[in-house]
Short mmCIF file of C-alpha atoms in Angstrom, two decimals:
data_model
loop_
_atom_site.label_atom_id
_atom_site.label_comp_id
_atom_site.label_asym_id
_atom_site.label_seq_id
_atom_site.Cartn_x
_atom_site.Cartn_y
_atom_site.Cartn_z
CA MET K 1499 0.89 30.28 5.69
CA SER K 1500 3.93 28.78 6.01
CA SER K 1501 6.84 29.72 3.40
CA LYS K 1502 6.61 26.34 2.07
CA ASN K 1503 3.33 26.74 0.81
CA LYS K 1504 4.11 30.29 -0.18
CA LEU K 1505 6.66 29.14 -2.47
CA TYR K 1506 4.35 26.47 -3.81
CA TRP K 1507 2.01 28.66 -4.52
CA TYR K 1508 4.28 31.18 -6.32
CA CYS K 1509 5.42 28.37 -8.62
CA GLN K 1510 1.98 26.95 -9.61
CA ILE K 1511 1.09 30.53 -10.56
CA ILE K 1512 4.13 31.34 -12.56
CA GLY K 1513 4.09 28.01 -14.05
CA TRP K 1514 0.81 28.19 -15.44
CA LEU K 1515 1.21 31.85 -16.49
CA LEU K 1516 4.60 31.10 -18.27
CA LEU K 1517 2.54 27.84 -20.50
CA PHE K 1518 0.00 30.64 -21.24
CA ALA K 1519 2.79 33.09 -22.56
CA ILE K 1520 4.32 30.31 -24.20
CA ASN K 1521 0.80 29.22 -25.87
CA GLY K 1522 -0.07 33.06 -26.61
CA LEU K 1523 3.42 33.90 -28.66
CA LEU K 1524 3.07 30.26 -30.63
CA LEU K 1525 -0.24 31.48 -31.50
CA ILE K 1526 0.88 35.12 -32.31
CA THR K 1527 3.74 33.58 -34.45
CA LEU K 1528 1.09 31.63 -36.14
CA GLY K 1529 -0.93 34.49 -36.72
CA LYS K 1530 -3.91 32.88 -34.72
CA THR K 1531 -5.98 35.53 -33.55
CA GLU K 1532 -9.40 34.54 -33.00
CA LYS K 1533 -10.97 34.95 -30.00
CA LYS K 1534 -12.12 31.10 -29.41
CA ILE K 1535 -8.72 30.06 -29.83
CA TRP K 1536 -7.47 32.50 -26.99
CA LEU K 1537 -10.36 31.49 -24.83
CA SER K 1538 -9.41 28.02 -25.08
CA VAL K 1539 -6.03 28.39 -24.04
CA SER K 1540 -7.03 30.62 -21.30
CA LEU K 1541 -9.45 28.20 -19.67
CA PHE K 1542 -7.57 25.50 -20.41
CA CYS K 1543 -4.49 27.13 -18.04
CA VAL K 1544 -6.83 27.68 -15.75
CA SER K 1545 -8.37 24.25 -15.57
CA GLY K 1546 -5.13 23.18 -15.37
CA PHE K 1547 -4.52 25.03 -12.54
CA ILE K 1548 -6.94 23.49 -10.57
CA ILE K 1549 -6.37 20.03 -11.31
CA THR K 1550 -3.15 19.92 -10.72
CA HIS K 1551 -3.92 21.48 -7.10
CA LEU K 1552 -6.46 18.91 -7.01
CA MET K 1553 -3.32 16.46 -7.83
CA ARG K 1554 -1.42 17.58 -5.29
CA TYR K 1555 -4.19 16.86 -2.62
CA PHE K 1556 -4.56 13.67 -3.65
CA ILE K 1557 -0.32 13.28 -3.26
CA ARG K 1558 -0.29 14.45 0.16
CA LEU K 1559 -3.22 12.73 1.40
CA PHE K 1560 -1.93 9.00 0.37
CA ASP K 1561 1.59 10.21 1.33
CA ILE K 1562 3.03 9.02 -1.94
CA LEU K 1563 6.47 11.50 -1.30
CA LYS K 1564 7.26 9.00 1.85
CA LYS K 1565 7.17 5.99 0.42
CA ASN K 1566 10.41 4.22 -1.12
CA PHE K 1567 11.13 5.70 -4.40
CA LYS K 1568 10.07 2.52 -6.49
CA LYS K 1569 6.59 2.92 -4.97
CA ALA K 1570 6.18 6.51 -5.31
CA THR K 1571 7.69 6.39 -9.14
CA GLY K 1572 4.58 3.96 -9.72
CA GLN K 1573 2.26 5.62 -7.98
CA MET K 1574 3.16 8.79 -9.61
CA ILE K 1575 2.96 7.73 -12.74
CA LEU K 1576 -0.52 6.34 -12.12
CA ILE K 1577 -1.76 9.58 -10.53
CA THR K 1578 -0.25 11.18 -13.53
CA VAL K 1579 -1.90 9.32 -16.40
CA ILE K 1580 -5.39 9.54 -14.25
CA PHE K 1581 -5.80 13.28 -14.23
CA SER K 1582 -4.54 13.78 -17.18
CA ILE K 1583 -7.80 12.35 -18.47
CA PHE K 1584 -9.40 14.46 -16.18
CA LEU K 1585 -7.63 17.53 -17.77
CA GLY K 1586 -8.24 16.23 -21.12
CA ALA K 1587 -12.13 15.70 -20.39
CA ALA K 1588 -12.10 19.44 -19.21
CA SER K 1589 -10.46 20.83 -22.40
CA GLU K 1590 -12.82 18.97 -24.23
CA CYS K 1591 -15.78 20.38 -22.44
CA ILE K 1592 -14.27 24.07 -22.64
CA ASP K 1593 -13.81 23.81 -26.23
CA LEU K 1594 -17.38 22.13 -26.52
CA ILE K 1595 -18.83 25.00 -24.48
CA ILE K 1596 -17.57 27.82 -26.73
CA ASP K 1597 -18.17 26.14 -29.66
CA TYR K 1598 -14.46 25.43 -30.60
CA VAL K 1599 -12.82 22.50 -32.52
CA PRO K 1600 -9.23 22.82 -33.50
CA LYS K 1601 -8.82 21.53 -37.34
CA SER K 1602 -6.12 18.54 -36.04
CA MET K 1603 -9.44 16.84 -34.14
CA GLU K 1604 -12.07 17.76 -36.50
CA LYS K 1605 -12.60 14.29 -37.77
CA LEU K 1606 -12.20 12.55 -34.52
CA ASN K 1607 -14.96 11.33 -32.60
CA TRP K 1608 -15.67 12.59 -28.91
CA THR K 1609 -13.79 9.89 -27.45
CA GLU K 1610 -10.94 10.39 -29.29
CA ARG K 1611 -10.77 13.71 -29.18
CA ILE K 1612 -10.55 13.05 -25.20
CA LEU K 1613 -7.93 10.58 -25.30
CA ALA K 1614 -5.68 12.74 -27.69
CA ALA K 1615 -6.24 15.89 -25.50
CA SER K 1616 -5.29 13.57 -22.86
CA ALA K 1617 -1.95 12.75 -24.11
CA ASN K 1618 -1.12 16.54 -24.86
CA SER K 1619 -2.20 16.71 -21.13
CA MET K 1620 0.00 14.16 -19.76
CA LEU K 1621 3.28 15.76 -21.01
CA ILE K 1622 2.70 18.83 -19.26
CA LEU K 1623 1.38 17.34 -16.13
CA LEU K 1624 4.55 14.60 -16.51
CA VAL K 1625 6.54 17.56 -16.07
CA TRP K 1626 4.54 19.30 -13.02
CA ASN K 1627 5.48 16.04 -11.21
CA CYS K 1628 8.60 15.84 -11.77
CA LEU K 1629 9.29 19.41 -10.60
CA TYR K 1630 7.18 18.36 -7.73
CA TYR K 1631 8.62 14.93 -6.79
CA THR K 1632 12.36 16.70 -7.43
CA PHE K 1633 11.88 19.51 -4.80
CA HIS K 1634 10.41 17.37 -2.68
CA PHE K 1635 13.38 14.75 -2.56
CA ILE K 1636 15.80 17.42 -2.36
CA GLU K 1637 13.97 18.63 0.35
CA LYS K 1638 13.78 15.44 2.35
CA ASN K 1639 17.23 15.03 2.11
CA ARG K 1640 18.43 17.99 3.77
CA LYS K 1641 15.88 17.43 6.62
CA GLN K 1642 17.59 14.23 6.99
CA GLU K 1643 21.20 15.63 7.05
CA LEU K 1644 20.11 18.53 9.40
CA ASP K 1645 17.87 15.69 11.79
CA THR K 1646 21.85 13.61 11.61
CA ILE K 1647 23.58 16.92 12.43
CA ARG K 1648 21.22 17.66 15.55
CA LEU K 1649 21.71 13.59 16.78
CA GLU K 1650 24.99 14.15 16.71
CA SER K 1651 25.17 17.22 18.69
CA LEU K 1652 23.10 15.38 20.80
CA VAL K 1653 25.37 12.56 21.96
CA LYS K 1654 28.25 14.68 21.73
CA SER K 1655 26.25 16.66 25.01
CA LEU K 1656 25.09 13.34 26.57
CA GLN K 1657 29.10 12.23 26.23
CA LEU K 1658 30.07 15.75 27.91
CA GLN K 1659 27.37 15.41 30.56
CA THR K 1660 28.94 11.41 31.30
CA ILE K 1661 32.17 12.80 31.74
CA LYS K 1662 31.00 15.48 34.12
CA SER K 1663 29.07 13.02 35.98
CA HIS K 1664 32.69 11.13 36.48
CA ILE K 1665 34.51 13.94 37.22
CA ASN K 1666 32.37 15.74 39.84
CA PRO K 1667 32.38 11.96 42.19
CA HIS K 1668 36.13 11.63 41.53
CA PHE K 1669 36.71 15.35 42.85
CA ILE K 1670 34.78 14.66 45.83
CA PHE K 1671 36.55 11.44 46.59
CA ASN K 1672 40.09 12.76 46.54
CA SER K 1673 39.41 16.17 48.35
CA LEU K 1674 37.18 13.79 51.01
CA ASN K 1675 40.51 11.79 51.16
CA SER K 1676 42.67 14.71 51.81
CA ILE K 1677 40.78 16.35 54.29
CA ARG K 1678 40.52 13.21 56.28
CA ALA K 1679 44.70 13.35 56.24
CA LEU K 1680 44.30 16.71 57.11
CA ILE K 1681 42.27 16.05 60.32
CA ASP K 1682 44.93 14.66 62.71
CA GLU K 1683 47.93 17.08 61.06
CA ASN K 1684 46.11 20.66 60.79
CA PRO K 1685 42.37 20.05 62.44
CA GLN K 1686 42.23 23.98 61.45
CA ARG K 1687 43.52 23.34 57.78
CA ALA K 1688 40.84 20.71 57.64
CA ARG K 1689 37.87 22.49 58.51
CA THR K 1690 38.85 25.35 56.28
CA ALA K 1691 39.15 22.76 53.80
CA ILE K 1692 35.97 21.30 54.10
CA THR K 1693 34.58 25.21 53.83
CA GLU K 1694 36.18 26.00 50.76
CA LEU K 1695 35.24 22.40 49.38
CA SER K 1696 31.14 23.35 50.52
CA ASN K 1697 32.04 26.67 48.67
CA ILE K 1698 33.41 24.64 45.09
CA LEU K 1699 30.14 22.67 45.29
CA ARG K 1700 27.89 25.73 45.58
CA SER K 1701 29.12 27.22 43.09
CA SER K 1702 29.31 23.52 40.58
CA MET K 1703 25.51 23.38 41.34
CA GLN K 1704 25.00 27.13 39.91
CA VAL K 1705 27.15 26.44 37.10
CA ALA K 1706 25.92 23.13 36.01
CA LYS K 1707 24.84 23.87 32.87
CA VAL K 1708 28.13 25.80 31.28
CA GLU K 1709 29.70 23.30 29.06
CA THR K 1710 33.50 23.71 30.22
CA VAL K 1711 34.67 21.74 32.67
#
């Protein structure tokens, strides 16, 4: 598992545990200790954990984060609304199974309860998506900066190779002209110069990867 995936799972688990702890603290403060209420909150957090993971899957499936800001924002809002309805419906199904109806929803019918639960879920998923999008936006900018630095390094390396390719032939031409002038004046010195030039060329081939010219 990559470090980025590990970070996602850590944040996912800690985030939903933190939400459960906040709700639990609120219930204790209000003096609500009924088992059904605690079971409802617990199963809601479990449902939220699963549904947000599915939401992440669809965000990655449609490459929403790779699109421009305007299009990505619109699609993130749309996917937030859709999965908020799923989470709201899941919450109401859980309450129906455990036979628990909050007092604030006793007078509402089934459809109205789902809409109310979806509205409550939307705030949670909106915060989740904002954090998820912000993290990847920062990560994307950091990657672009690293790519820019690598490109600049590559350009400098190519410039250095170009300088080397210009220096080496220029040096050889100058050396050959000097040796040519020595052939008539000092043949022995000319032979020695050719030998030395051969040694230099052999050495330059062995250290072609050295950056200092």
